[in-house]
Short mmCIF file of C-alpha atoms and ligand atoms in Angstrom, two decimals:
data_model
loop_
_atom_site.label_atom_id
_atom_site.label_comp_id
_atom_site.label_asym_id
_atom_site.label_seq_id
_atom_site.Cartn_x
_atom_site.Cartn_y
_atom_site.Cartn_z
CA UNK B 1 17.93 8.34 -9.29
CA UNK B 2 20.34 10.07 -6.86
CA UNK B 3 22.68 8.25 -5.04
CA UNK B 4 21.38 9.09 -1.47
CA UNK B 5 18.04 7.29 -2.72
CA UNK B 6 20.06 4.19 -2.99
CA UNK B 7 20.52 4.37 0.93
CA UNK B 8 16.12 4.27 1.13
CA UNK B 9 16.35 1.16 -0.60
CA UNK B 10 18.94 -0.81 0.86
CA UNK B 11 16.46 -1.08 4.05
CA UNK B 12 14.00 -2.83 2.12
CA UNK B 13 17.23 -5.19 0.33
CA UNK B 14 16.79 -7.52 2.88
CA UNK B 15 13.06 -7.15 3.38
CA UNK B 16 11.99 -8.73 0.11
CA UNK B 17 14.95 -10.93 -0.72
CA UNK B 18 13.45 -14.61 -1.89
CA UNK B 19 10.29 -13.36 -1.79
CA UNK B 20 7.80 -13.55 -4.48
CA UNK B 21 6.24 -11.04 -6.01
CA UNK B 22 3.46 -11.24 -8.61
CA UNK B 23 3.85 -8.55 -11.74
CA UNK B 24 0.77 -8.09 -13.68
CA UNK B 25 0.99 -7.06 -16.96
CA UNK B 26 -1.50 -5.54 -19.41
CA UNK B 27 -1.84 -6.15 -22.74
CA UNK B 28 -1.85 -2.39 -23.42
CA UNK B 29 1.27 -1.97 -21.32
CA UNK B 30 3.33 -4.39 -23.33
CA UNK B 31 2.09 -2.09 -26.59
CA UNK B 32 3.55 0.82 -24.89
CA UNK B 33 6.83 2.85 -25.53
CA UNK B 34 7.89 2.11 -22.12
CA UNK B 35 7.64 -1.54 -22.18
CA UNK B 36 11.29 -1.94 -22.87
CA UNK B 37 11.75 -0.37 -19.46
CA UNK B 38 9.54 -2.19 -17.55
CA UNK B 39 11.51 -5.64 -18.70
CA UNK B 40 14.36 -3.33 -16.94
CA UNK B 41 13.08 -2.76 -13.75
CA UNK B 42 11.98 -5.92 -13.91
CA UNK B 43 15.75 -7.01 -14.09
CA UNK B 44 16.23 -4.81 -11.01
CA UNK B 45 14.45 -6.96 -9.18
CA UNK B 46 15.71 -10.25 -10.17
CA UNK B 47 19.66 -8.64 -9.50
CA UNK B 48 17.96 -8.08 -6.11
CA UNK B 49 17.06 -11.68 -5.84
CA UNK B 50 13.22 -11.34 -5.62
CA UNK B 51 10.94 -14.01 -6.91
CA UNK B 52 9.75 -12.51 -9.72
CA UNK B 53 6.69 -14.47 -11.89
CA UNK B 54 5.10 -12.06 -14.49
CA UNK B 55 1.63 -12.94 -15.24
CA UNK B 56 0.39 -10.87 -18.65
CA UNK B 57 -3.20 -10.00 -19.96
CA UNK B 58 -4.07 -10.33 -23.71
CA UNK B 59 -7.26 -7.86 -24.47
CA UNK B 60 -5.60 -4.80 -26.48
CA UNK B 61 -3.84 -7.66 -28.74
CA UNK B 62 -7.15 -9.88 -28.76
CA UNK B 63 -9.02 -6.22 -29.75
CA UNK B 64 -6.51 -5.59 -32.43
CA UNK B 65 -6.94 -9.26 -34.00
CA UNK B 66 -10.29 -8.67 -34.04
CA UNK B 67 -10.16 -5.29 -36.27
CA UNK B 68 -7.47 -6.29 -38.63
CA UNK B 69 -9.66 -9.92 -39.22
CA UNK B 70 -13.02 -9.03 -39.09
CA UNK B 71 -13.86 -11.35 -37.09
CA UNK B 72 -15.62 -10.54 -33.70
CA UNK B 73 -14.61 -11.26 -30.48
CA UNK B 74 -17.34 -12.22 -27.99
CA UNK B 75 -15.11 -11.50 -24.86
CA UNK B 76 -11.89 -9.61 -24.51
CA UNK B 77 -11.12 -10.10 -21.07
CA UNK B 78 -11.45 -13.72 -20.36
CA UNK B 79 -14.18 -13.67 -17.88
CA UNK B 80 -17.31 -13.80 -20.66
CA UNK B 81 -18.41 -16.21 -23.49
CA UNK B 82 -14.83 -17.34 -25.24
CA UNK B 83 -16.40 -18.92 -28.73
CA UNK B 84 -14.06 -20.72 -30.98
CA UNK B 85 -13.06 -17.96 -32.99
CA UNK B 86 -12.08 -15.96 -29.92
CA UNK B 87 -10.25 -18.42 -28.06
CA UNK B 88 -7.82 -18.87 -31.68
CA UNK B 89 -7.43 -15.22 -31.25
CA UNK B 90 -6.37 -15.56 -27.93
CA UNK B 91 -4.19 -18.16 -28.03
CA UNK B 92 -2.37 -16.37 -30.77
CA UNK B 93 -2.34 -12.67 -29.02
CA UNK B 94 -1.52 -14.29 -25.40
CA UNK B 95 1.51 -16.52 -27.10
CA UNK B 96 2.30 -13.67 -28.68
CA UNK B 97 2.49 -11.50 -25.84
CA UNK B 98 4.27 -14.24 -24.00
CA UNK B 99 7.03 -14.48 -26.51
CA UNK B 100 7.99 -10.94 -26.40
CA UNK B 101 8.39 -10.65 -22.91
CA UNK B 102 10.97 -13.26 -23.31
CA UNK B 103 12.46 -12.15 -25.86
CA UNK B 104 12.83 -8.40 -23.68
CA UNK B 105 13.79 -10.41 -21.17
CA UNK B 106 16.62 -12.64 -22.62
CA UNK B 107 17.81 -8.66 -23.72
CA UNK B 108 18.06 -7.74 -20.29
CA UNK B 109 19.65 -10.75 -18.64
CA UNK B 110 17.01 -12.87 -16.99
CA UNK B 111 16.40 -16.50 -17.52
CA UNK B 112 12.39 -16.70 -17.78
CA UNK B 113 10.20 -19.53 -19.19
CA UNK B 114 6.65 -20.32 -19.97
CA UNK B 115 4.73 -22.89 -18.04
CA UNK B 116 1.78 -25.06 -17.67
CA UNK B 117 1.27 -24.49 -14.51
CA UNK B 118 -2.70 -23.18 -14.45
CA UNK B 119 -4.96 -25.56 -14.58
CA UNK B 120 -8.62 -24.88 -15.30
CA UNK B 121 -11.83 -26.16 -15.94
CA UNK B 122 -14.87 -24.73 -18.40
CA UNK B 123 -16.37 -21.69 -16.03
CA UNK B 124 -19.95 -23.11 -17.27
CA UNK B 125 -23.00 -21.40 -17.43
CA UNK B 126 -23.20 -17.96 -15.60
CA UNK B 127 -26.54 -16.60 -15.28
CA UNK B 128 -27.91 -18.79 -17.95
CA UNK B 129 -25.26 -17.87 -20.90
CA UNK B 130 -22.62 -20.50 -21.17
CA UNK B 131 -19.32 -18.90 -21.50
CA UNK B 132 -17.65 -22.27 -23.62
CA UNK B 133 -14.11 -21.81 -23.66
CA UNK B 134 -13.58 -19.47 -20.41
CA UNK B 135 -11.91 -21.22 -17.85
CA UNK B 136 -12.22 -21.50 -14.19
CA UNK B 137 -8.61 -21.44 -12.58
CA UNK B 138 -9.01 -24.86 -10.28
CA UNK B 139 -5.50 -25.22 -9.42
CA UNK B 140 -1.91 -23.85 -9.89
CA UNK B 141 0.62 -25.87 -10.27
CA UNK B 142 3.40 -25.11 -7.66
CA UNK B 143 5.73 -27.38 -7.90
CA UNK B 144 6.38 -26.54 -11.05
CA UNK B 145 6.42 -22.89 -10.52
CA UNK B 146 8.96 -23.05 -7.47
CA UNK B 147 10.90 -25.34 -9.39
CA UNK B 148 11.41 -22.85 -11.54
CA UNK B 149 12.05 -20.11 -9.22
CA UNK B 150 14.52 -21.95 -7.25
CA UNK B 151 16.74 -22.50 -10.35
CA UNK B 152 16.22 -18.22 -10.86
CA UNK B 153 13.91 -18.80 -13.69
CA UNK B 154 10.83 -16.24 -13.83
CA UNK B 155 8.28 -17.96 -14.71
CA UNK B 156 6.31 -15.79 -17.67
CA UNK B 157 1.99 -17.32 -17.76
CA UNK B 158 -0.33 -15.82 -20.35
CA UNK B 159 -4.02 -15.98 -19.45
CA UNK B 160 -4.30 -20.09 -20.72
CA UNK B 161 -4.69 -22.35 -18.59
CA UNK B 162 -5.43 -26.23 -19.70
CA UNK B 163 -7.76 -29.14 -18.29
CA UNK B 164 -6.92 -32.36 -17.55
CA UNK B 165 -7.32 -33.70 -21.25
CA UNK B 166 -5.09 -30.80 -22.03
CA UNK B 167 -7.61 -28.27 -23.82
CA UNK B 168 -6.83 -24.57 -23.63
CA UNK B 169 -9.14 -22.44 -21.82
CA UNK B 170 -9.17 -18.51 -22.09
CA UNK B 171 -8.48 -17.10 -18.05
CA UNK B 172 -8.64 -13.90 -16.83
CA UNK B 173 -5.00 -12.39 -15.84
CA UNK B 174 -6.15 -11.01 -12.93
CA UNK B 175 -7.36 -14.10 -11.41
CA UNK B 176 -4.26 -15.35 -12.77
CA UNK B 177 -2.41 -12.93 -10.21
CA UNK B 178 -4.27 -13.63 -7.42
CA UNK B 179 -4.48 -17.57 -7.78
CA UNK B 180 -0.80 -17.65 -7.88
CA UNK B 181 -0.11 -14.89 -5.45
CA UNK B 182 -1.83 -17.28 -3.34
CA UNK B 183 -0.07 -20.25 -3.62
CA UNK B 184 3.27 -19.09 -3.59
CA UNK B 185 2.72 -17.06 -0.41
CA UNK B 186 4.25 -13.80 -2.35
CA UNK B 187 4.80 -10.52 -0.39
CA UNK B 188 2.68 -8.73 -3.31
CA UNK B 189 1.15 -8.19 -6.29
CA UNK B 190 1.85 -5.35 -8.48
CA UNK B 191 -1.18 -4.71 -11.26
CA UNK B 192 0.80 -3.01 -13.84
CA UNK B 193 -2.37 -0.80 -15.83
CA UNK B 194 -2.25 2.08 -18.37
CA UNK B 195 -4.17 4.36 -15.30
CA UNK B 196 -2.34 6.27 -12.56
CA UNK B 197 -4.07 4.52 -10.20
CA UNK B 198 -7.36 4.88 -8.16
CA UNK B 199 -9.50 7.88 -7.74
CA UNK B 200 -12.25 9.12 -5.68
CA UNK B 201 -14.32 12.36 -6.69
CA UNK B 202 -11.09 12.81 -8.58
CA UNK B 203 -8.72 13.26 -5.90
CA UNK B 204 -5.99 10.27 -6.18
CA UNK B 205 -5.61 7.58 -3.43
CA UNK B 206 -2.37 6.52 -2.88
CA UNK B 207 -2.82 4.31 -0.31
CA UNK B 208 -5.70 2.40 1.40
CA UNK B 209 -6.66 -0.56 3.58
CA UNK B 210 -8.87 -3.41 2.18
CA UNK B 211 -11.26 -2.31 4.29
CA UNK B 212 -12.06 0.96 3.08
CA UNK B 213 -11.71 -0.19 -0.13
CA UNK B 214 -14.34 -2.56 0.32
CA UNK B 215 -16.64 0.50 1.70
CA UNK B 216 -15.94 2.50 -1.10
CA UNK B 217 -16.71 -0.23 -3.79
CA UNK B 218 -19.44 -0.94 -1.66
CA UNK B 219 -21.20 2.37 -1.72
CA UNK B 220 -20.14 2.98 -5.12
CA UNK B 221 -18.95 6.65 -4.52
CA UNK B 222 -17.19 7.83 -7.64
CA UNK B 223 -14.25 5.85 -7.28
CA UNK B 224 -12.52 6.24 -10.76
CA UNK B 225 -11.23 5.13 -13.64
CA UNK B 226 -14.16 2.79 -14.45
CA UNK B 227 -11.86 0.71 -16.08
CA UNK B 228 -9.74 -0.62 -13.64
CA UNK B 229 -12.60 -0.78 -11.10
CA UNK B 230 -12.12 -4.63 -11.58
CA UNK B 231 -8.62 -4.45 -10.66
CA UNK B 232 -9.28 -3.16 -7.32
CA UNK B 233 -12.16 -5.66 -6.72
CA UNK B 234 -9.41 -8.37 -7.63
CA UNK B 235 -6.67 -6.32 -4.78
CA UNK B 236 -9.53 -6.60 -2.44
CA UNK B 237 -10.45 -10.13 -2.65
CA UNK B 238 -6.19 -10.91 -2.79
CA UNK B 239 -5.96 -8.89 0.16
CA UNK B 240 -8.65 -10.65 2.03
CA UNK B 241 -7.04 -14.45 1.03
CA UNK B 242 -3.78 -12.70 2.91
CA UNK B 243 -1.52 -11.14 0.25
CA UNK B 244 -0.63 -7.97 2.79
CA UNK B 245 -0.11 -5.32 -0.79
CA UNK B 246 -1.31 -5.03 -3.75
CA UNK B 247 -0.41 -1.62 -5.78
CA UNK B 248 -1.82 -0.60 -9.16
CA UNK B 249 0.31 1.28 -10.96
CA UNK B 250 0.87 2.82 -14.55
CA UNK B 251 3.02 0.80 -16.08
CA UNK B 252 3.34 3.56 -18.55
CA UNK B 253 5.46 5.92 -16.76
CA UNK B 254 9.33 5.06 -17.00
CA UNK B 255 10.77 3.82 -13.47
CA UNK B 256 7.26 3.53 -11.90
CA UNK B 257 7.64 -0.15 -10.65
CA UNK B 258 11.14 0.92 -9.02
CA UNK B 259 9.34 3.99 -7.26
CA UNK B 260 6.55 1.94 -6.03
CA UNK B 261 8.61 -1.05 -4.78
CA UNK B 262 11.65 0.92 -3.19
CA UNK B 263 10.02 4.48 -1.83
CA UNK B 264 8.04 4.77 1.34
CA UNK B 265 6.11 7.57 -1.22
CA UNK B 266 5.46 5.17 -4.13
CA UNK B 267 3.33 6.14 -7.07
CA UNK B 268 0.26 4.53 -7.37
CA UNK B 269 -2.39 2.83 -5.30
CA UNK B 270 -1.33 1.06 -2.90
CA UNK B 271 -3.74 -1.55 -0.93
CA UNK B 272 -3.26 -2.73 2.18
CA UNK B 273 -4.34 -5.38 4.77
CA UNK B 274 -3.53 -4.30 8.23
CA UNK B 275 -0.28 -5.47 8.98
CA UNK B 276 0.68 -2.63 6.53
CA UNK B 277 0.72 -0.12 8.93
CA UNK B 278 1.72 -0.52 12.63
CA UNK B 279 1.75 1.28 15.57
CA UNK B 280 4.29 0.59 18.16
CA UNK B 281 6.10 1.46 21.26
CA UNK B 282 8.93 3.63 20.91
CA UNK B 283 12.08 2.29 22.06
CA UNK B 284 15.44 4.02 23.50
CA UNK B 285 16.94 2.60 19.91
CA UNK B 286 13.77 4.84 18.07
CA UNK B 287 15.27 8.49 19.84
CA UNK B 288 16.94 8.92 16.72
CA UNK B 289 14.45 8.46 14.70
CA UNK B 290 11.92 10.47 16.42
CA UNK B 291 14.64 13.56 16.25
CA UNK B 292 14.84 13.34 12.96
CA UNK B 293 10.50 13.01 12.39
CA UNK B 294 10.05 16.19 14.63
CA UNK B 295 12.69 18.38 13.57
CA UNK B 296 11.70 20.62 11.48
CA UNK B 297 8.29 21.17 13.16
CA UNK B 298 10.20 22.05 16.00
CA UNK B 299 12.11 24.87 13.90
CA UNK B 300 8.70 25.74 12.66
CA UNK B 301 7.32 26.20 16.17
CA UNK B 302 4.70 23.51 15.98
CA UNK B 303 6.50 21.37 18.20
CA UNK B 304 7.89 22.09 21.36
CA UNK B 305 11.53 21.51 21.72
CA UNK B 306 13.20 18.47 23.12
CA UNK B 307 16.80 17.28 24.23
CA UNK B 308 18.06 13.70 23.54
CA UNK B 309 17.68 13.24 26.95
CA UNK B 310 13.93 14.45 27.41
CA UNK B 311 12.93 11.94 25.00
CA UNK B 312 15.10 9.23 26.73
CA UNK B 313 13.59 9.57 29.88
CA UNK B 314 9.83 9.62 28.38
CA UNK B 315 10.63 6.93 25.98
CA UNK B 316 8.07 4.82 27.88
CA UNK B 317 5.15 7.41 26.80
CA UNK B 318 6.22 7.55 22.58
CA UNK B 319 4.43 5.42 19.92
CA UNK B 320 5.87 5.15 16.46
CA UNK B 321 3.29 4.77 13.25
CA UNK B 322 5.50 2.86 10.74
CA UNK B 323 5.33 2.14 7.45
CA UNK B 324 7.11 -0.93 5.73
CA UNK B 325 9.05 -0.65 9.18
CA UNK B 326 10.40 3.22 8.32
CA UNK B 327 8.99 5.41 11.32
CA UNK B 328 6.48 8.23 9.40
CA UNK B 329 5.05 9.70 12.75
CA UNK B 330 5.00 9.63 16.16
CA UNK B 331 2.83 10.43 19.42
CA UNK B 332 3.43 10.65 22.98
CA UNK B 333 0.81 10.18 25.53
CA UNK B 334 2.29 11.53 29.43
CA UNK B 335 0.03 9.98 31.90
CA UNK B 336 -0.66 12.59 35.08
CA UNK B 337 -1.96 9.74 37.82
CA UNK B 338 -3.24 11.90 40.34
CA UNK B 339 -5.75 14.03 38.40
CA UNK B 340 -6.40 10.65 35.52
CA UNK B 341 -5.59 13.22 32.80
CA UNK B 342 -3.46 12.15 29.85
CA UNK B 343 -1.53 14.56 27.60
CA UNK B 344 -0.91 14.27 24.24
CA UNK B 345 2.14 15.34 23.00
CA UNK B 346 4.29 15.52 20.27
CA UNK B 347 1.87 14.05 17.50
CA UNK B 348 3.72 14.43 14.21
CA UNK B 349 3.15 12.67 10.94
CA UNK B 350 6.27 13.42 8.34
CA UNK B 351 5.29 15.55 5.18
CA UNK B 352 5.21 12.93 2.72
CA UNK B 353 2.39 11.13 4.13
CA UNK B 354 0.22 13.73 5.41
CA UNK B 355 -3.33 13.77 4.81
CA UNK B 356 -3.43 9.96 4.31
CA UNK B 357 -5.49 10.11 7.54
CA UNK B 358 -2.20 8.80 9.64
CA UNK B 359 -2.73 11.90 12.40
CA UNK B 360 -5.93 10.50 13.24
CA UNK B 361 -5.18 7.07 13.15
CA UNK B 362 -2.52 7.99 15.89
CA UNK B 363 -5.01 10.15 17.90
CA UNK B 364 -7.77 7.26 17.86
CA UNK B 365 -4.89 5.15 19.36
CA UNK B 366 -4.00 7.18 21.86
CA UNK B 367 -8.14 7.71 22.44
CA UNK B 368 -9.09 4.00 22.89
CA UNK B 369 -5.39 3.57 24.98
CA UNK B 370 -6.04 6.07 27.47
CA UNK B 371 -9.72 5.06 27.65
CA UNK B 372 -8.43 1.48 28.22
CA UNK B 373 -6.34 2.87 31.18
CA UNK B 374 -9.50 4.79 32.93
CA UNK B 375 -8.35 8.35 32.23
CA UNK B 376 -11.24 10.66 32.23
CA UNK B 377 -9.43 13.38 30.04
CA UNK B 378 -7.02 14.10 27.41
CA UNK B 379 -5.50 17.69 26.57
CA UNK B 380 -3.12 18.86 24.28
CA UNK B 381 -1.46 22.41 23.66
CA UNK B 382 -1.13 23.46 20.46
CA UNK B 383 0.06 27.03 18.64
CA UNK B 384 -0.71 26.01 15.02
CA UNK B 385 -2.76 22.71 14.97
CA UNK B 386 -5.57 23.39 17.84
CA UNK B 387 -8.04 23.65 14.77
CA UNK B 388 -6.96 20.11 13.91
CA UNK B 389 -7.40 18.83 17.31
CA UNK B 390 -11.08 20.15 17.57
CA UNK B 391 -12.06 19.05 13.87
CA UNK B 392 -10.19 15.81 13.26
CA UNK B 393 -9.89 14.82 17.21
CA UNK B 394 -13.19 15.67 18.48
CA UNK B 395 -11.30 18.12 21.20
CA UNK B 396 -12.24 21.29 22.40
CA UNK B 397 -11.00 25.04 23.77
CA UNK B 398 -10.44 24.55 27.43
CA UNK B 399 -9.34 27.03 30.05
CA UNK B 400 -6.06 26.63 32.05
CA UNK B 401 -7.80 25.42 35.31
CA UNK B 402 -8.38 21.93 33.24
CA UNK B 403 -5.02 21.17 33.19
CA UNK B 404 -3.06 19.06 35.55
CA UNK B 405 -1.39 20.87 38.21
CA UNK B 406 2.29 20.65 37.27
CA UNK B 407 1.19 21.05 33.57
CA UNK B 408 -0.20 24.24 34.47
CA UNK B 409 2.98 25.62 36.42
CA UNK B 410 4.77 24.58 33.47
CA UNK B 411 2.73 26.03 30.61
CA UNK B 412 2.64 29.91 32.47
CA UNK B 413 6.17 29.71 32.40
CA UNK B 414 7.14 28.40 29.20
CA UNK B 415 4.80 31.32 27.72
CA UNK B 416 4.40 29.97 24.97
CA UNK B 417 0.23 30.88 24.53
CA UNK B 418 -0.37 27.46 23.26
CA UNK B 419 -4.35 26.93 22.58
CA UNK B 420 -5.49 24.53 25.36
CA UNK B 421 -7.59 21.40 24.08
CA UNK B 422 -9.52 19.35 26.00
CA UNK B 423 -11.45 15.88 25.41
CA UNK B 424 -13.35 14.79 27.58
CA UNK B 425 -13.38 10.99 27.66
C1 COA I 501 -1.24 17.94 12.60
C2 COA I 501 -0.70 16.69 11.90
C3 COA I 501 -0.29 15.68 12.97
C4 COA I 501 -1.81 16.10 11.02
O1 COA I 501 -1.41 14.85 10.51
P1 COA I 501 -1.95 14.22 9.11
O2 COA I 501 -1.73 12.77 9.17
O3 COA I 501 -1.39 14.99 7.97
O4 COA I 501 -3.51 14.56 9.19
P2 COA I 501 -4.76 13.64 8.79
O5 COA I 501 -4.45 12.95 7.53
O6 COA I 501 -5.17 12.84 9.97
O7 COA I 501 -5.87 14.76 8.55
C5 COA I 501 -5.80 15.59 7.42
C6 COA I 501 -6.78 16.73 7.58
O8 COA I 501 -6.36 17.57 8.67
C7 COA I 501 -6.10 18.89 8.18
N1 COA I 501 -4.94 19.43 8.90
C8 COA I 501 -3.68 18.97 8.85
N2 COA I 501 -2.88 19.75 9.63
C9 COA I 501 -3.68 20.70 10.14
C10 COA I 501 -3.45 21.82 11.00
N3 COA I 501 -2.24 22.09 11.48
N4 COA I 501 -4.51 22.57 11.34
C11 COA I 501 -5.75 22.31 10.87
N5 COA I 501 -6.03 21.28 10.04
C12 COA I 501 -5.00 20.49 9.69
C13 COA I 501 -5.84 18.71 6.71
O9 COA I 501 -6.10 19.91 5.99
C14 COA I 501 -6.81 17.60 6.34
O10 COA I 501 -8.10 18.14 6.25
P3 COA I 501 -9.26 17.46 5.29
O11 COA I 501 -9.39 16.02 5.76
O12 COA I 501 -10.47 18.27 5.62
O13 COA I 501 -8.74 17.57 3.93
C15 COA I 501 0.49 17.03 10.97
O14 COA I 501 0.08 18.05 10.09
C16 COA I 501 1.73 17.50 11.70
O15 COA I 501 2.58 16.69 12.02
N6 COA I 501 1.85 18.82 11.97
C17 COA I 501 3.03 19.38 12.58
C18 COA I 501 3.14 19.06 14.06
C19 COA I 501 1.97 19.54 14.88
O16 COA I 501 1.49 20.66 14.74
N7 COA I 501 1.50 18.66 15.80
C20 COA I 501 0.41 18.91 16.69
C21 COA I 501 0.87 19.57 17.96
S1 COA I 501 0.98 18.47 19.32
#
């Protein structure tokens, strides 16, 4: 990591102190080379004073049981039939599981400790097959958890949870994650997989709201790997009870939880509920900031050049899209009152985070703005994006005589041969 990196994260030091976060563990993460480093980064966080409780799956270990005994398992997962014989192989993989995390852990420095705390119930019949031991989480047990917490203990739960006469029922680890996620308010929950992340028709997402997650799992476009398909139904439905993030990341690749957590960039798949992303009004404190965005598209030529002070005294018209509160783009929209035409200007999303669809999420708010306002038109000048504006924006070629008067002085003289576009609201 270079040191300038360190200056990224301290901004998000204060963001997630005392706050939990949920860490989801596979099974076949914990049998990976890179485990070890993982219990690391998970040390990272603690030194940072998150909340950390690590929730862990079972199925590799469960799988392997299986082989070297002969015996069958009739579910792996913890969300089919658990018979006997595969909740004894559960018990022993998920205790098994449990106990080297702590024993990782007590390498690295952090106090951790199992609980009790997930309560359950038999899940019953489903579709006429009775799943026997598979448990239904009906509770978790907070105070105990917190307790926990508050004394700087992370709290370490294998997929077990107990009933009220105290018999052990197989759970999922997912649900797990979300249950507790839940009751502990936390900031996130990171699903720590042996897959990059999520895919559609091959092409990586790296980030995405609940909603179009739902869409896509609802229209069951290729959205890939198959396997943790189930992990994003469980980010979905945490998103939806309020968790604002949920990433899924390899847990695989050294450092990846520290990328995720402490780069605007990450490394995974990042899920969102709406709060994620914000767009706001710039303020004379954001001139800085909105510099430093368009400076190097104004050395390319893409952007027009401004002065501190033309920004200053336009401040009014600037909207900053922000993510995790850094600035990653910015529009202006200048207002011309007499002929109700509205400019937009300046639209820049910062390298990193094109193509994530941020452009037109700024140029649909400054659509349904100016719309709001009763403007009848919007135009734009562009040298190397005009074929943007007409394909993502809906805009169009226009001729000079569309533009607003002083617009027009201005653009003969600046010379520039911008394309005109026009929309037409
Ligand atoms: C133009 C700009 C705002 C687009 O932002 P973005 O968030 O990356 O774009 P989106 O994610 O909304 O859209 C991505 C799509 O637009 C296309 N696109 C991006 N920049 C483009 C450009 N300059 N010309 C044509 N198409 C462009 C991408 O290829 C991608 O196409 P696809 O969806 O078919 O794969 C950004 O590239 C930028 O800041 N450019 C420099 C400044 C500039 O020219 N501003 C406009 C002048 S006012």
């Amino acid at each position: 990591m270079k040191p300038t990196d360190l200056r990224g994260i301290l901004q998000y030091i204060p963001l997630f102190r005392n706050r939990p976060f949920v860490i989801s563990l596979d099974g076949s993460v914990l049998d990976h080379k890179n485990f070890g480093n993982v219990l690391l980064d998970i040390a990272v966080l603690r030194s940072l004073n998150i909340k950390v409780i690590l929730v862990h799956g079972a199925a590799a270990q469960i799988s392997q049981l299986s082989k070297k005994s002969g015996v069958s398992a009739t579910d792996l997962w913890g969300s089919g039939k658990t018979d006997e014989a595969t909740l004894e192989m559960a018990i022993q993989a998920a205790n098994l599981n449990t106990h080297r995390i702590l024993a990782g852990l007590t390498a690295c420095g952090v106090h951790a400790a199992q609980s009790n705390a997930i309560r359950a119930n038999p899940a019953g019949l489903i579709k006429s097959l009775d799943l026997l031991n598979t448990g239904k989480i009906h509770r978790i047990e907070s105070v105990c958890l917190n307790s926990m917490l508050d004394q700087g203990i992370t709290p370490v739960m294998p997929p077990l949870g107990f009933n009220a006469e105290g018999n052990t029922l197989r759970v999922n680890s997912d649900n797990v994650a979300i249950r507790v996620a839940e009751k502990l308010n936390a900031e996130k929950i990171v699903f720590m997989t042996a897959s990059n992340g999520l895919y559609r028709r091959q092409e990586f997402i790296r980030e995405l709201s609940v909603e179009e997650l739902n869409e896509l799992l609802d229209s069951e476009v290729e959205l890939e790997p198959k396997g943790i398909l189930s992990k994003a139904r469980c980010a979905a439905e945490a998103c939806r009870s309020g968790i604002p993030r949920v990433h899924i990341i390899n847990g695989c690749i050294d450092e990846a939880l520290l990328t995720e957590i402490y780069s605007n960039e990450g490394i995974g798949t990042l899920i969102y509920s709406d709060e994620y992303q914000q767009i706001r009004k710039a303020e004379l404190k954001d001139t800085n900031s909105i510099l430093r965005l368009i400076r190097n598209s104004v050395e390319n030529e893409e952007l027009i050049s401004r002065e501190r002070l033309d920004i200053e005294k336009q401040i009014d018209c600037f909207h900053l899209i922000e993510i995790d509160g850094n600035p990653v783009g910015c529009v202006a929209l200048i207002i011309y009152e007499e002929e109700q035409i509205g400019e937009v200007a300046c639209l820049y999303v910062d390298a990193p985070h094109a193509n994530q669809g941020i452009g037109q999420k700024l140029l649909g708010f400054i659509n349904r703005t100016s719309k709001e306002r009763g403007l009848k038109r919007l135009m734009a000048l562009s040298t190397q994006a005009f074929s943007y504006f007409e394909n993502k924006g809906g805009f169009r070629q226009g001729e000079q005589e569309e533009l607003p008067k002083d617009k027009r002085e201005q653009y003969v003289r600046s010379g520039r041969n911008s394309r005109i576009m026009i929309k037409d609201l």
